[in-house]
Amino acid sequence: MTIATPAVRPYQSYVYAYPHKTAYRPLGGHPAGRPLLSELWAAERKDALSLYVHIPFCEVRCGFCNLFTRIGAPEELTTRYLDALDRQATAVRDALGDEGPVRFAAAAFGGGTPTFLTAAELERLCDIAEKRMGADLRSVPLSVETSPSTATADRLAVLADRGATRVSIGVQSFVDDEARATVRPQRRADVEAALGRIRDARVPVLNIDLIYGIDGQTEDTWRASLDAALAWRPEELYLYPLYVRPLTGLGRLGAGTPPGFPGGTGTAADAAWDEQRLRLYRAGRDHLLAEGYEQVSMRMFRRAGAPHEGPDDYACQTDGMIGLGCGARSYTSSLHYSFDYAVEMREIRGIIDGFTTTEDFSRAEVGRYVDGDEARRRHLLQSLLQADGLESAEYRARFGTDPYDDFSSELDRFAARGWLAGPAGRGPLRLSPEGLAHSDALGPELFSPAVRAAMAAYEVK
């Protein structure tokens, strides 16, 4: 059967933040060198901050993963890493100052796999968030990522006791052969046991991540994974399309498509993979909607009536994000900053080693200024990729301009493709079902020329 290549490839980039880290650059060009955190945060509102703590360790690295993480932590590396986190948290809290209220409205531990840490190390991690940063973890939403092999009873007990309101577990597939196809060694029995332990811990929100587009996956096996997840009545489900990125395990096996779709970019194999992922996405979406779940974004589905215990996908609209750890981002109203970024294991190890030996965390290292047009693009992009969309009046109140004027060519193009819901006009901007399905094509089209150029010039490492 011949499959026509779509006019717009639906799977171009997962836009979980804008600009992407590959658009960041060293900030040493500042006349005074790297900017001081105390100066960056001096005029910022600090009464509703978000806190994100990054743990860059995993027991294995999945074949699709391009996150900033390393396998294992030899020679007490986790201790050295927590020591560095403690120093960084102290420096950041000092930089925030005491002239106005400093409060945290939400917190998250991500990675990597935060539960790679032992129960005692998780206690220390929580102490850093509370005693150094001043976050009251028991009174704000606290989300923590985990994996089947590290979701142990003692670790989960610590998290539940310290206020975790949401645990997100990467399962990807309940079919053992599909898990192996993604270079993810796990057994369904171990996954089910981990889910049982999470439910026993009585954390209010369970999220399960699943992946579609795996080599050998069919609508029947995809439905089997969905039903296996639904048996646990998770409050949230994330459905991710498989991507094959450079320097990942799967990326080393081929030219951008999984082993079952041999061929390079622009081939019939790419079209076949796109068609498979779209078909499975629609089947998964329709199944979850029929089971009483609400669609929050292309990826996120929430069970009707489930509590909201953390920000929605793409919903970091407000500035004021404090990131701790070498893979975390921080956001002020005009600057996004972090540490260096890499995918290749040797480079990641070097960055982690550098982080653990850093004594002075008083300055921003790498980043990108996000103001003017870029701030508008970020807000439109992150709002539009939510099922609720963007209220034009709210945009006008924030920026003093109208999104239909600022982005007329892009919005006209989206409307022509049938990606926008409702009649053209100056009212709310929301995606149609097909628009949501093509979120990973729509998002990149809102990138500015400058960000595109910076990302293209980035040397993958």
GROMACS .gro file of C-alpha atoms in nm:
model
  461
    1MET     CA    1   0.000   0.000   0.000
    2THR     CA    2   0.134   0.346  -0.093
    3ILE     CA    3   0.110   0.609   0.178
    4ALA     CA    4   0.129   0.972   0.067
    5THR     CA    5   0.374   1.190   0.249
    6PRO     CA    6   0.170   1.452   0.438
    7ALA     CA    7   0.211   1.817   0.336
    8VAL     CA    8   0.317   1.896   0.692
    9ARG     CA    9   0.494   1.627   0.888
   10PRO     CA   10   0.299   1.595   1.215
   11TYR     CA   11   0.594   1.496   1.437
   12GLN     CA   12   0.866   1.758   1.419
   13SER     CA   13   0.946   1.856   1.777
   14TYR     CA   14   0.800   1.813   2.125
   15VAL     CA   15   0.773   2.174   2.244
   16TYR     CA   16   0.774   2.148   2.622
   17ALA     CA   17   0.949   2.482   2.673
   18TYR     CA   18   1.035   2.782   2.458
   19PRO     CA   19   1.304   2.860   2.367
   20HIS     CA   20   1.464   2.513   2.367
   21LYS     CA   21   1.795   2.474   2.549
   22THR     CA   22   1.974   2.435   2.216
   23ALA     CA   23   1.905   2.808   2.164
   24TYR     CA   24   2.080   2.897   2.491
   25ARG     CA   25   2.433   3.037   2.483
   26PRO     CA   26   2.701   3.124   2.744
   27LEU     CA   27   2.615   3.450   2.918
   28GLY     CA   28   2.974   3.567   2.961
   29GLY     CA   29   2.929   3.840   2.700
   30HIS     CA   30   2.769   4.062   2.965
   31PRO     CA   31   2.993   4.368   3.035
   32ALA     CA   32   3.032   4.254   3.395
   33GLY     CA   33   3.066   3.888   3.299
   34ARG     CA   34   2.802   3.634   3.381
   35PRO     CA   35   2.502   3.813   3.538
   36LEU     CA   36   2.457   3.794   3.913
   37LEU     CA   37   2.144   3.612   4.025
   38SER     CA   38   2.079   3.884   4.280
   39GLU     CA   39   2.058   4.140   3.999
   40LEU     CA   40   1.844   3.916   3.777
   41TRP     CA   41   1.588   3.860   4.052
   42ALA     CA   42   1.596   4.205   4.217
   43ALA     CA   43   1.288   4.344   4.040
   44GLU     CA   44   1.100   4.016   3.996
   45ARG     CA   45   0.787   3.909   4.179
   46LYS     CA   46   0.878   3.628   4.415
   47ASP     CA   47   0.554   3.555   4.598
   48ALA     CA   48   0.438   3.263   4.378
   49LEU     CA   49   0.751   3.090   4.252
   50SER     CA   50   0.778   2.741   4.112
   51LEU     CA   51   1.062   2.518   4.229
   52TYR     CA   52   1.210   2.245   4.011
   53VAL     CA   53   1.492   2.020   4.133
   54HIS     CA   54   1.674   1.804   3.879
   55ILE     CA   55   1.829   1.466   3.965
   56PRO     CA   56   2.039   1.349   3.665
   57PHE     CA   57   2.062   0.977   3.742
   58CYS     CA   58   1.884   0.670   3.607
   59GLU     CA   59   1.932   0.297   3.654
   60VAL     CA   60   1.916   0.253   3.273
   61ARG     CA   61   1.892   0.488   2.978
   62CYS     CA   62   1.601   0.412   2.747
   63GLY     CA   63   1.667   0.402   2.375
   64PHE     CA   64   1.448   0.707   2.304
   65CYS     CA   65   1.578   0.923   2.590
   66ASN     CA   66   1.763   1.247   2.519
   67LEU     CA   67   1.716   1.387   2.868
   68PHE     CA   68   2.010   1.515   3.068
   69THR     CA   69   2.086   1.203   3.273
   70ARG     CA   70   2.356   0.944   3.327
   71ILE     CA   71   2.341   0.574   3.409
   72GLY     CA   72   2.435   0.502   3.767
   73ALA     CA   73   2.625   0.710   4.019
   74PRO     CA   74   2.956   0.552   4.122
   75GLU     CA   75   3.181   0.650   4.412
   76GLU     CA   76   2.926   0.838   4.619
   77LEU     CA   77   2.842   1.068   4.331
   78THR     CA   78   2.488   1.117   4.462
   79THR     CA   79   2.632   1.248   4.789
   80ARG     CA   80   2.854   1.494   4.606
   81TYR     CA   81   2.561   1.597   4.389
   82LEU     CA   82   2.337   1.664   4.691
   83ASP     CA   83   2.620   1.859   4.851
   84ALA     CA   84   2.635   2.079   4.540
   85LEU     CA   85   2.256   2.117   4.540
   86ASP     CA   86   2.279   2.235   4.899
   87ARG     CA   87   2.539   2.497   4.805
   88GLN     CA   88   2.338   2.608   4.503
   89ALA     CA   89   2.013   2.634   4.701
   90THR     CA   90   2.186   2.848   4.963
   91ALA     CA   91   2.326   3.080   4.696
   92VAL     CA   92   1.995   3.109   4.511
   93ARG     CA   93   1.797   3.179   4.827
   94ASP     CA   94   2.048   3.449   4.921
   95ALA     CA   95   2.012   3.599   4.573
   96LEU     CA   96   1.633   3.617   4.609
   97GLY     CA   97   1.680   3.844   4.909
   98ASP     CA   98   1.439   3.933   5.187
   99GLU     CA   99   1.308   4.270   5.078
  100GLY     CA  100   0.976   4.120   4.971
  101PRO     CA  101   0.794   3.793   5.034
  102VAL     CA  102   0.958   3.483   4.887
  103ARG     CA  103   0.704   3.201   4.856
  104PHE     CA  104   0.673   2.888   4.647
  105ALA     CA  105   0.340   2.788   4.495
  106ALA     CA  106   0.448   2.454   4.344
  107ALA     CA  107   0.742   2.215   4.346
  108ALA     CA  108   0.862   1.925   4.134
  109PHE     CA  109   1.147   1.675   4.143
  110GLY     CA  110   1.244   1.552   3.799
  111GLY     CA  111   1.531   1.411   3.606
  112GLY     CA  112   1.654   1.162   3.532
  113THR     CA  113   1.484   0.962   3.799
  114PRO     CA  114   1.462   1.134   4.139
  115THR     CA  115   1.381   0.800   4.306
  116PHE     CA  116   1.719   0.674   4.195
  117LEU     CA  117   1.815   0.836   4.527
  118THR     CA  118   1.779   0.622   4.838
  119ALA     CA  119   1.508   0.695   5.094
  120ALA     CA  120   1.761   0.875   5.314
  121GLU     CA  121   1.884   1.081   5.018
  122LEU     CA  122   1.526   1.174   4.931
  123GLU     CA  123   1.484   1.298   5.287
  124ARG     CA  124   1.788   1.519   5.235
  125LEU     CA  125   1.653   1.641   4.901
  126CYS     CA  126   1.331   1.749   5.069
  127ASP     CA  127   1.531   1.918   5.345
  128ILE     CA  128   1.721   2.120   5.083
  129ALA     CA  129   1.394   2.233   4.925
  130GLU     CA  130   1.243   2.326   5.261
  131LYS     CA  131   1.530   2.441   5.483
  132ARG     CA  132   1.747   2.607   5.219
  133MET     CA  133   1.486   2.737   4.974
  134GLY     CA  134   1.195   2.784   5.213
  135ALA     CA  135   0.944   2.577   5.015
  136ASP     CA  136   0.669   2.429   5.232
  137LEU     CA  137   0.634   2.096   5.053
  138ARG     CA  138   0.337   1.982   5.259
  139SER     CA  139   0.124   2.283   5.164
  140VAL     CA  140   0.190   2.311   4.789
  141PRO     CA  141   0.155   2.066   4.498
  142LEU     CA  142   0.467   1.846   4.481
  143SER     CA  143   0.518   1.626   4.176
  144VAL     CA  144   0.786   1.354   4.163
  145GLU     CA  145   0.895   1.134   3.873
  146THR     CA  146   0.975   0.766   3.928
  147SER     CA  147   1.038   0.439   3.743
  148PRO     CA  148   0.918   0.082   3.799
  149SER     CA  149   1.245  -0.039   3.949
  150THR     CA  150   1.296   0.259   4.182
  151ALA     CA  151   0.937   0.302   4.309
  152THR     CA  152   1.014   0.111   4.627
  153ALA     CA  153   0.798   0.121   4.937
  154ASP     CA  154   1.056   0.303   5.150
  155ARG     CA  155   1.116   0.575   4.890
  156LEU     CA  156   0.745   0.626   4.830
  157ALA     CA  157   0.682   0.645   5.205
  158VAL     CA  158   0.932   0.930   5.232
  159LEU     CA  159   0.771   1.118   4.944
  160ALA     CA  160   0.419   1.071   5.078
  161ASP     CA  161   0.526   1.183   5.425
  162ARG     CA  162   0.703   1.491   5.288
  163GLY     CA  163   0.396   1.606   5.095
  164ALA     CA  164   0.411   1.456   4.746
  165THR     CA  165   0.073   1.508   4.578
  166ARG     CA  166   0.160   1.355   4.240
  167VAL     CA  167   0.381   1.065   4.130
  168SER     CA  168   0.451   1.019   3.760
  169ILE     CA  169   0.581   0.682   3.643
  170GLY     CA  170   0.726   0.612   3.301
  171VAL     CA  171   0.583   0.279   3.186
  172GLN     CA  172   0.581   0.346   2.809
  173SER     CA  173   0.434   0.001   2.730
  174PHE     CA  174   0.282  -0.287   2.925
  175VAL     CA  175   0.392  -0.521   2.644
  176ASP     CA  176   0.735  -0.662   2.726
  177ASP     CA  177   0.842  -0.695   2.361
  178GLU     CA  178   0.758  -0.329   2.297
  179ALA     CA  179   0.951  -0.219   2.604
  180ARG     CA  180   1.253  -0.409   2.473
  181ALA     CA  181   1.207  -0.246   2.131
  182THR     CA  182   1.257   0.093   2.298
  183VAL     CA  183   1.572  -0.038   2.471
  184ARG     CA  184   1.389  -0.035   2.803
  185PRO     CA  185   1.446  -0.358   2.995
  186GLN     CA  186   1.142  -0.416   3.215
  187ARG     CA  187   0.882  -0.682   3.283
  188ARG     CA  188   0.512  -0.613   3.310
  189ALA     CA  189   0.497  -0.795   3.643
  190ASP     CA  190   0.749  -0.547   3.786
  191VAL     CA  191   0.551  -0.253   3.645
  192GLU     CA  192   0.228  -0.377   3.802
  193ALA     CA  193   0.402  -0.429   4.136
  194ALA     CA  194   0.537  -0.073   4.126
  195LEU     CA  195   0.192   0.068   4.050
  196GLY     CA  196   0.054  -0.124   4.345
  197ARG     CA  197   0.315   0.030   4.574
  198ILE     CA  198   0.233   0.380   4.447
  199ARG     CA  199  -0.136   0.329   4.517
  200ASP     CA  200  -0.053   0.187   4.861
  201ALA     CA  201   0.140   0.508   4.937
  202ARG     CA  202  -0.187   0.702   4.888
  203VAL     CA  203  -0.037   0.985   4.686
  204PRO     CA  204  -0.342   1.174   4.549
  205VAL     CA  205  -0.245   1.177   4.181
  206LEU     CA  206  -0.093   0.892   3.982
  207ASN     CA  207   0.026   0.971   3.630
  208ILE     CA  208   0.127   0.698   3.385
  209ASP     CA  209   0.335   0.776   3.075
  210LEU     CA  210   0.279   0.565   2.762
  211ILE     CA  211   0.445   0.579   2.419
  212TYR     CA  212   0.298   0.511   2.076
  213GLY     CA  213   0.482   0.453   1.749
  214ILE     CA  214   0.705   0.171   1.879
  215ASP     CA  215   0.845  -0.081   1.633
  216GLY     CA  216   0.594  -0.367   1.607
  217GLN     CA  217   0.319  -0.186   1.797
  218THR     CA  218  -0.034  -0.236   1.663
  219GLU     CA  219  -0.370  -0.089   1.752
  220ASP     CA  220  -0.442  -0.405   1.948
  221THR     CA  221  -0.122  -0.391   2.154
  222TRP     CA  222  -0.165  -0.015   2.204
  223ARG     CA  223  -0.520  -0.073   2.328
  224ALA     CA  224  -0.386  -0.346   2.560
  225SER     CA  225  -0.139  -0.101   2.717
  226LEU     CA  226  -0.407   0.164   2.754
  227ASP     CA  227  -0.642  -0.082   2.923
  228ALA     CA  228  -0.366  -0.207   3.153
  229ALA     CA  229  -0.303   0.152   3.260
  230LEU     CA  230  -0.675   0.227   3.299
  231ALA     CA  231  -0.710  -0.071   3.533
  232TRP     CA  232  -0.525   0.142   3.791
  233ARG     CA  233  -0.765   0.437   3.742
  234PRO     CA  234  -0.482   0.686   3.712
  235GLU     CA  235  -0.578   1.045   3.766
  236GLU     CA  236  -0.361   1.140   3.468
  237LEU     CA  237  -0.225   0.974   3.157
  238TYR     CA  238   0.035   1.113   2.918
  239LEU     CA  239   0.048   0.969   2.566
  240TYR     CA  240   0.381   1.044   2.397
  241PRO     CA  241   0.471   0.985   2.032
  242LEU     CA  242   0.803   0.805   1.994
  243TYR     CA  243   1.085   1.022   1.863
  244VAL     CA  244   1.425   0.896   1.749
  245ARG     CA  245   1.680   1.169   1.822
  246PRO     CA  246   2.054   1.202   1.757
  247LEU     CA  247   2.293   1.040   2.007
  248THR     CA  248   2.017   0.832   2.171
  249GLY     CA  249   2.023   0.453   2.175
  250LEU     CA  250   1.763   0.429   1.898
  251GLY     CA  251   1.926   0.714   1.711
  252ARG     CA  252   2.247   0.516   1.679
  253LEU     CA  253   2.051   0.232   1.513
  254GLY     CA  254   1.909   0.428   1.220
  255ALA     CA  255   1.854   0.757   1.044
  256GLY     CA  256   1.561   0.891   1.240
  257THR     CA  257   1.299   0.617   1.216
  258PRO     CA  258   1.270   0.306   1.434
  259PRO     CA  259   1.416  -0.025   1.314
  260GLY     CA  260   1.081  -0.142   1.176
  261PHE     CA  261   1.068   0.161   0.942
  262PRO     CA  262   1.408   0.160   0.771
  263GLY     CA  263   1.494   0.464   0.568
  264GLY     CA  264   1.594   0.826   0.600
  265THR     CA  265   1.416   1.158   0.617
  266GLY     CA  266   1.163   1.215   0.341
  267THR     CA  267   1.124   0.849   0.250
  268ALA     CA  268   0.811   0.639   0.237
  269ALA     CA  269   0.927   0.493   0.568
  270ASP     CA  270   0.892   0.834   0.733
  271ALA     CA  271   0.541   0.870   0.593
  272ALA     CA  272   0.450   0.523   0.715
  273TRP     CA  273   0.575   0.602   1.064
  274ASP     CA  274   0.388   0.932   1.068
  275GLU     CA  275   0.071   0.752   0.962
  276GLN     CA  276   0.119   0.487   1.232
  277ARG     CA  277   0.170   0.743   1.506
  278LEU     CA  278  -0.128   0.954   1.400
  279ARG     CA  279  -0.349   0.645   1.384
  280LEU     CA  280  -0.242   0.529   1.729
  281TYR     CA  281  -0.274   0.879   1.874
  282ARG     CA  282  -0.633   0.907   1.753
  283ALA     CA  283  -0.717   0.560   1.879
  284GLY     CA  284  -0.569   0.639   2.222
  285ARG     CA  285  -0.737   0.979   2.242
  286ASP     CA  286  -1.077   0.842   2.152
  287HIS     CA  287  -1.043   0.552   2.393
  288LEU     CA  288  -0.953   0.778   2.687
  289LEU     CA  289  -1.232   1.023   2.607
  290ALA     CA  290  -1.478   0.733   2.603
  291GLU     CA  291  -1.343   0.621   2.942
  292GLY     CA  292  -1.420   0.956   3.106
  293TYR     CA  293  -1.090   1.138   3.063
  294GLU     CA  294  -1.061   1.502   2.958
  295GLN     CA  295  -0.798   1.610   2.706
  296VAL     CA  296  -0.574   1.883   2.846
  297SER     CA  297  -0.321   1.892   2.562
  298MET     CA  298  -0.204   1.666   2.283
  299ARG     CA  299  -0.024   1.455   2.542
  300MET     CA  300  -0.208   1.503   2.869
  301PHE     CA  301  -0.540   1.344   2.971
  302ARG     CA  302  -0.699   1.388   3.314
  303ARG     CA  303  -0.970   1.171   3.464
  304ALA     CA  304  -1.292   1.366   3.507
  305GLY     CA  305  -1.314   1.493   3.863
  306ALA     CA  306  -0.952   1.416   3.946
  307PRO     CA  307  -0.767   1.676   4.155
  308HIS     CA  308  -0.535   1.923   3.986
  309GLU     CA  309  -0.206   1.873   4.171
  310GLY     CA  310   0.043   2.071   3.967
  311PRO     CA  311   0.074   2.272   3.647
  312ASP     CA  312  -0.079   2.137   3.328
  313ASP     CA  313   0.133   2.035   3.034
  314TYR     CA  314   0.285   2.343   2.866
  315ALA     CA  315   0.124   2.562   3.134
  316CYS     CA  316   0.424   2.742   3.277
  317GLN     CA  317   0.283   3.078   3.172
  318THR     CA  318   0.398   3.281   3.467
  319ASP     CA  319   0.762   3.360   3.505
  320GLY     CA  320   0.930   3.288   3.833
  321MET     CA  321   1.075   2.939   3.801
  322ILE     CA  322   1.368   2.843   4.022
  323GLY     CA  323   1.564   2.546   3.890
  324LEU     CA  324   1.817   2.363   4.105
  325GLY     CA  325   2.054   2.104   3.963
  326CYS     CA  326   2.268   2.089   3.652
  327GLY     CA  327   1.980   2.003   3.417
  328ALA     CA  328   1.724   2.253   3.552
  329ARG     CA  329   1.607   2.575   3.393
  330SER     CA  330   1.526   2.897   3.577
  331TYR     CA  331   1.294   3.167   3.441
  332THR     CA  332   1.280   3.536   3.518
  333SER     CA  333   1.045   3.760   3.321
  334SER     CA  334   1.319   3.834   3.067
  335LEU     CA  335   1.586   3.561   3.095
  336HIS     CA  336   1.577   3.183   3.084
  337TYR     CA  337   1.897   3.031   3.216
  338SER     CA  338   2.050   2.698   3.317
  339PHE     CA  339   2.376   2.508   3.292
  340ASP     CA  340   2.522   2.349   2.980
  341TYR     CA  341   2.317   2.087   2.794
  342ALA     CA  342   2.424   1.758   2.637
  343VAL     CA  343   2.288   1.419   2.530
  344GLU     CA  344   2.604   1.214   2.479
  345MET     CA  345   2.700   1.027   2.795
  346ARG     CA  346   3.061   1.143   2.815
  347GLU     CA  347   2.957   1.508   2.787
  348ILE     CA  348   2.685   1.464   3.051
  349ARG     CA  349   2.930   1.307   3.293
  350GLY     CA  350   3.166   1.601   3.249
  351ILE     CA  351   2.891   1.856   3.316
  352ILE     CA  352   2.775   1.668   3.628
  353ASP     CA  353   3.132   1.643   3.756
  354GLY     CA  354   3.176   2.016   3.699
  355PHE     CA  355   2.854   2.090   3.886
  356THR     CA  356   2.957   1.882   4.187
  357THR     CA  357   3.285   2.075   4.222
  358THR     CA  358   3.132   2.422   4.180
  359GLU     CA  359   3.157   2.641   4.488
  360ASP     CA  360   3.017   2.968   4.353
  361PHE     CA  361   2.657   2.948   4.228
  362SER     CA  362   2.592   3.323   4.241
  363ARG     CA  363   2.582   3.381   3.864
  364ALA     CA  364   2.384   3.253   3.566
  365GLU     CA  365   2.586   3.034   3.329
  366VAL     CA  366   2.404   2.991   2.997
  367GLY     CA  367   2.067   3.114   2.879
  368ARG     CA  368   1.863   3.327   2.644
  369TYR     CA  369   1.682   3.656   2.692
  370VAL     CA  370   1.307   3.624   2.636
  371ASP     CA  371   1.139   3.961   2.608
  372GLY     CA  372   0.941   4.164   2.354
  373ASP     CA  373   0.846   3.948   2.058
  374GLU     CA  374   0.992   3.634   2.215
  375ALA     CA  375   0.775   3.674   2.525
  376ARG     CA  376   0.467   3.705   2.305
  377ARG     CA  377   0.565   3.396   2.107
  378ARG     CA  378   0.623   3.197   2.422
  379HIS     CA  379   0.288   3.294   2.566
  380LEU     CA  380   0.094   3.223   2.248
  381LEU     CA  381   0.271   2.893   2.190
  382GLN     CA  382   0.228   2.760   2.542
  383SER     CA  383  -0.136   2.873   2.557
  384LEU     CA  384  -0.235   2.748   2.215
  385LEU     CA  385  -0.092   2.401   2.282
  386GLN     CA  386  -0.337   2.366   2.570
  387ALA     CA  387  -0.685   2.239   2.487
  388ASP     CA  388  -0.830   2.544   2.665
  389GLY     CA  389  -0.635   2.771   2.432
  390LEU     CA  390  -0.578   3.144   2.469
  391GLU     CA  391  -0.821   3.416   2.566
  392SER     CA  392  -0.740   3.710   2.340
  393ALA     CA  393  -0.849   3.959   2.607
  394GLU     CA  394  -0.600   3.811   2.853
  395TYR     CA  395  -0.323   3.840   2.592
  396ARG     CA  396  -0.415   4.203   2.523
  397ALA     CA  397  -0.413   4.283   2.895
  398ARG     CA  398  -0.067   4.130   2.932
  399PHE     CA  399   0.104   4.267   2.623
  400GLY     CA  400  -0.107   4.560   2.506
  401THR     CA  401  -0.144   4.411   2.159
  402ASP     CA  402  -0.370   4.157   1.990
  403PRO     CA  403  -0.249   3.806   1.900
  404TYR     CA  404  -0.435   3.824   1.568
  405ASP     CA  405  -0.224   4.129   1.477
  406ASP     CA  406   0.105   4.002   1.619
  407PHE     CA  407   0.083   3.659   1.452
  408SER     CA  408  -0.158   3.709   1.163
  409SER     CA  409   0.038   3.506   0.908
  410GLU     CA  410   0.086   3.209   1.140
  411LEU     CA  411  -0.275   3.206   1.258
  412ASP     CA  412  -0.407   3.240   0.903
  413ARG     CA  413  -0.193   2.944   0.803
  414PHE     CA  414  -0.318   2.735   1.094
  415ALA     CA  415  -0.679   2.826   1.014
  416ALA     CA  416  -0.632   2.728   0.649
  417ARG     CA  417  -0.515   2.385   0.761
  418GLY     CA  418  -0.817   2.338   0.985
  419TRP     CA  419  -0.608   2.351   1.301
  420LEU     CA  420  -0.808   2.627   1.475
  421ALA     CA  421  -1.150   2.575   1.630
  422GLY     CA  422  -1.441   2.807   1.569
  423PRO     CA  423  -1.487   3.092   1.322
  424ALA     CA  424  -1.212   3.338   1.245
  425GLY     CA  425  -1.229   3.654   1.451
  426ARG     CA  426  -1.090   3.820   1.758
  427GLY     CA  427  -1.223   3.583   2.019
  428PRO     CA  428  -1.061   3.291   2.200
  429LEU     CA  429  -0.790   3.099   2.015
  430ARG     CA  430  -0.825   2.724   2.049
  431LEU     CA  431  -0.704   2.428   1.851
  432SER     CA  432  -0.940   2.194   1.673
  433PRO     CA  433  -0.901   1.819   1.735
  434GLU     CA  434  -0.677   1.805   1.426
  435GLY     CA  435  -0.484   2.104   1.552
  436LEU     CA  436  -0.416   1.927   1.881
  437ALA     CA  437  -0.313   1.616   1.686
  438HIS     CA  438  -0.059   1.830   1.497
  439SER     CA  439   0.076   2.015   1.803
  440ASP     CA  440   0.430   1.894   1.731
  441ALA     CA  441   0.414   2.058   1.388
  442LEU     CA  442   0.232   2.373   1.498
  443GLY     CA  443   0.462   2.453   1.789
  444PRO     CA  444   0.786   2.476   1.586
  445GLU     CA  445   0.616   2.707   1.333
  446LEU     CA  446   0.587   2.968   1.609
  447PHE     CA  447   0.962   2.973   1.675
  448SER     CA  448   1.121   3.306   1.589
  449PRO     CA  449   1.384   3.326   1.312
  450ALA     CA  450   1.648   3.408   1.574
  451VAL     CA  451   1.564   3.103   1.784
  452ARG     CA  452   1.556   2.883   1.473
  453ALA     CA  453   1.900   3.008   1.375
  454ALA     CA  454   2.043   2.950   1.723
  455MET     CA  455   1.901   2.598   1.736
  456ALA     CA  456   2.037   2.519   1.389
  457ALA     CA  457   2.381   2.643   1.489
  458TYR     CA  458   2.390   2.436   1.806
  459GLU     CA  459   2.650   2.162   1.797
  460VAL     CA  460   2.489   1.842   1.925
  461LYS     CA  461   2.699   1.682   2.195
   0.00000   0.00000   0.00000
